Coordinates of C-alpha atoms in Angstrom, one line a residue:
M955 CA 107.4 116.1 103.9
A956 CA 105.1 116.4 100.9
Q957 CA 104.9 119.6 99.1
V958 CA 103.5 121.6 96.1
V959 CA 105.9 121.5 93.2
A960 CA 103.7 123.7 90.8
V961 CA 100.3 125.1 90.3
C962 CA 98.8 125.4 86.8
I963 CA 95.8 126.9 85.0
S964 CA 94.4 126.8 81.4
E965 CA 91.6 128.7 79.8
K966 CA 90.1 125.8 77.9
K967 CA 89.6 122.1 79.0
G968 CA 91.7 119.5 77.2
E969 CA 94.8 121.3 76.7
R970 CA 98.1 121.5 78.7
K971 CA 98.0 124.1 81.8
K972 CA 100.7 126.9 82.2
P973 CA 102.4 127.2 85.7
V974 CA 101.9 130.4 87.4
K975 CA 103.2 131.9 91.0
S976 CA 100.2 131.0 92.8
V977 CA 96.3 130.1 92.4
E978 CA 93.3 131.2 94.2
L979 CA 91.2 128.3 95.3
R980 CA 87.5 129.3 96.0
E981 CA 85.2 127.1 98.2
N982 CA 82.9 124.5 95.9
H983 CA 84.1 126.3 92.7
G984 CA 87.7 125.3 92.3
I985 CA 90.7 127.8 91.1
V986 CA 89.6 131.0 90.1
G987 CA 90.3 131.4 86.4
D988 CA 90.7 128.1 85.5
A989 CA 88.6 126.1 82.9
H990 CA 87.8 123.2 84.9
A991 CA 86.3 125.4 88.0
G992 CA 82.7 125.1 88.7
E993 CA 80.2 123.5 91.1
W994 CA 80.9 119.7 90.2
H995 CA 83.2 117.0 91.6
R996 CA 86.2 117.7 89.5
Q997 CA 87.0 121.2 90.8
V998 CA 90.8 120.7 91.0
S999 CA 93.2 118.2 89.7
L1000 CA 96.1 116.8 91.4
L1001 CA 99.1 114.7 90.1
A1002 CA 102.3 113.6 91.3
Q1003 CA 105.6 114.8 90.2
E1004 CA 107.0 111.1 90.6
S1005 CA 104.3 110.2 87.7
I1006 CA 105.4 113.0 85.4
D1007 CA 109.0 111.6 86.1
K1008 CA 107.8 108.0 84.8
M1009 CA 106.7 109.6 81.8
R1010 CA 110.3 111.5 81.3
A1011 CA 111.9 108.1 81.9
L1012 CA 109.9 106.8 78.8
G1013 CA 111.7 109.7 77.0
L1014 CA 108.6 112.3 77.0
D1015 CA 109.5 115.8 77.2
V1016 CA 106.9 116.6 79.7
D1017 CA 106.7 118.9 83.0
A1018 CA 104.4 120.2 85.4
G1019 CA 101.0 121.2 83.8
D1020 CA 101.6 119.2 80.6
F1021 CA 98.8 116.3 81.8
A1022 CA 96.5 119.2 82.4
E1023 CA 96.8 118.9 86.3
N1024 CA 96.3 122.0 88.4
I1025 CA 98.4 121.0 91.3
T1026 CA 101.8 119.0 90.8
T1027 CA 102.7 117.4 94.0
Q1028 CA 105.9 115.7 95.4
G1029 CA 106.4 113.3 98.3
I1030 CA 102.6 111.8 98.7
E1031 CA 101.2 109.0 96.9
L1032 CA 97.9 110.5 95.5
V1033 CA 96.5 107.2 94.1
S1034 CA 96.7 105.4 97.4
L1035 CA 94.2 108.2 99.0
P1036 CA 90.8 107.1 99.1
I1037 CA 87.6 108.8 98.0
G1038 CA 86.6 111.2 100.7
A1039 CA 90.0 111.8 102.0
R1040 CA 90.8 115.2 102.9
L1041 CA 94.1 117.1 102.1
E1042 CA 95.5 120.5 103.7
V1043 CA 97.4 122.2 100.7
G1044 CA 98.9 125.4 102.0
G1045 CA 95.8 127.0 103.8
T1046 CA 93.3 125.1 101.8
L1047 CA 91.4 122.0 102.4
L1048 CA 90.6 119.6 99.6
E1049 CA 88.4 116.4 99.5
V1050 CA 89.3 113.6 97.3
T1051 CA 86.2 113.2 94.9
Q1052 CA 87.6 110.8 92.0
I1053 CA 90.8 108.8 91.2
G1054 CA 91.7 108.8 87.8
K1055 CA 89.3 109.1 84.8
E1056 CA 88.1 107.6 81.8
C1057 CA 89.2 109.3 78.7
H1058 CA 86.7 108.8 75.9
T1059 CA 89.0 110.0 73.0
R1060 CA 92.6 110.8 72.9
C1061 CA 92.6 114.7 73.6
A1062 CA 95.3 117.3 72.7
I1063 CA 97.5 116.3 75.7
Y1064 CA 97.7 112.7 74.6
Y1065 CA 98.8 113.9 70.9
Q1066 CA 100.9 116.4 72.6
A1067 CA 102.5 114.5 75.3
G1068 CA 102.5 111.0 73.6
D1069 CA 100.9 109.4 76.7
C1070 CA 98.7 110.6 79.6
V1071 CA 99.3 109.5 82.9
M1072 CA 96.1 111.4 84.4
P1073 CA 93.6 108.6 83.6
K1074 CA 95.5 106.2 85.9
E1075 CA 97.4 108.5 88.4
G1076 CA 95.6 111.6 88.8
I1077 CA 93.1 112.4 91.3
F1078 CA 90.4 115.2 91.6
A1079 CA 89.0 117.2 94.4
R1080 CA 86.6 119.6 95.5
V1081 CA 87.3 122.9 97.4
I1082 CA 86.2 122.8 101.2
T1083 CA 88.3 125.8 102.2
G1084 CA 89.7 128.2 99.7
G1085 CA 92.7 130.2 99.8
I1086 CA 95.9 130.8 97.9
I1087 CA 98.4 127.9 97.0
R1088 CA 101.9 128.4 96.0
P1089 CA 105.0 126.1 95.0
G1090 CA 106.5 125.0 98.4
D1091 CA 103.6 124.9 100.1
Q1092 CA 103.0 121.9 102.5
V1093 CA 100.7 118.9 101.4
Q1094 CA 99.2 116.8 104.3
A1095 CA 96.5 114.5 105.1
A1096 CA 93.8 116.2 107.1

């Protein structure tokens, strides 16, 4: 069963996010209190724990939130999801809007972590149905 490992937020863009006990997702906005929230296509970011583990295997001291992802998942291959795919995460509904991203400059995350997996393996989504997400919540294709 795929699940949420961590939920994370930050006050500013381009920095590591801090794990919190829960996050509130608002429809067509994103995570309340997160720097990336707003009316655009990248309201919420997701990254697999498996991707973070790859960076650890390279010797990096990284954890959930270090690549600025909002939701760290386990047990679902995020990068194989097509644009438009919908995910039920806890009681919320997300729609995949982008796979990976182009990094024009090496941001603070790159310098802090030594590398960044978000451009290749992170995904972005918009919030269709809001609600609360916590670690341990189930993740499944809708």
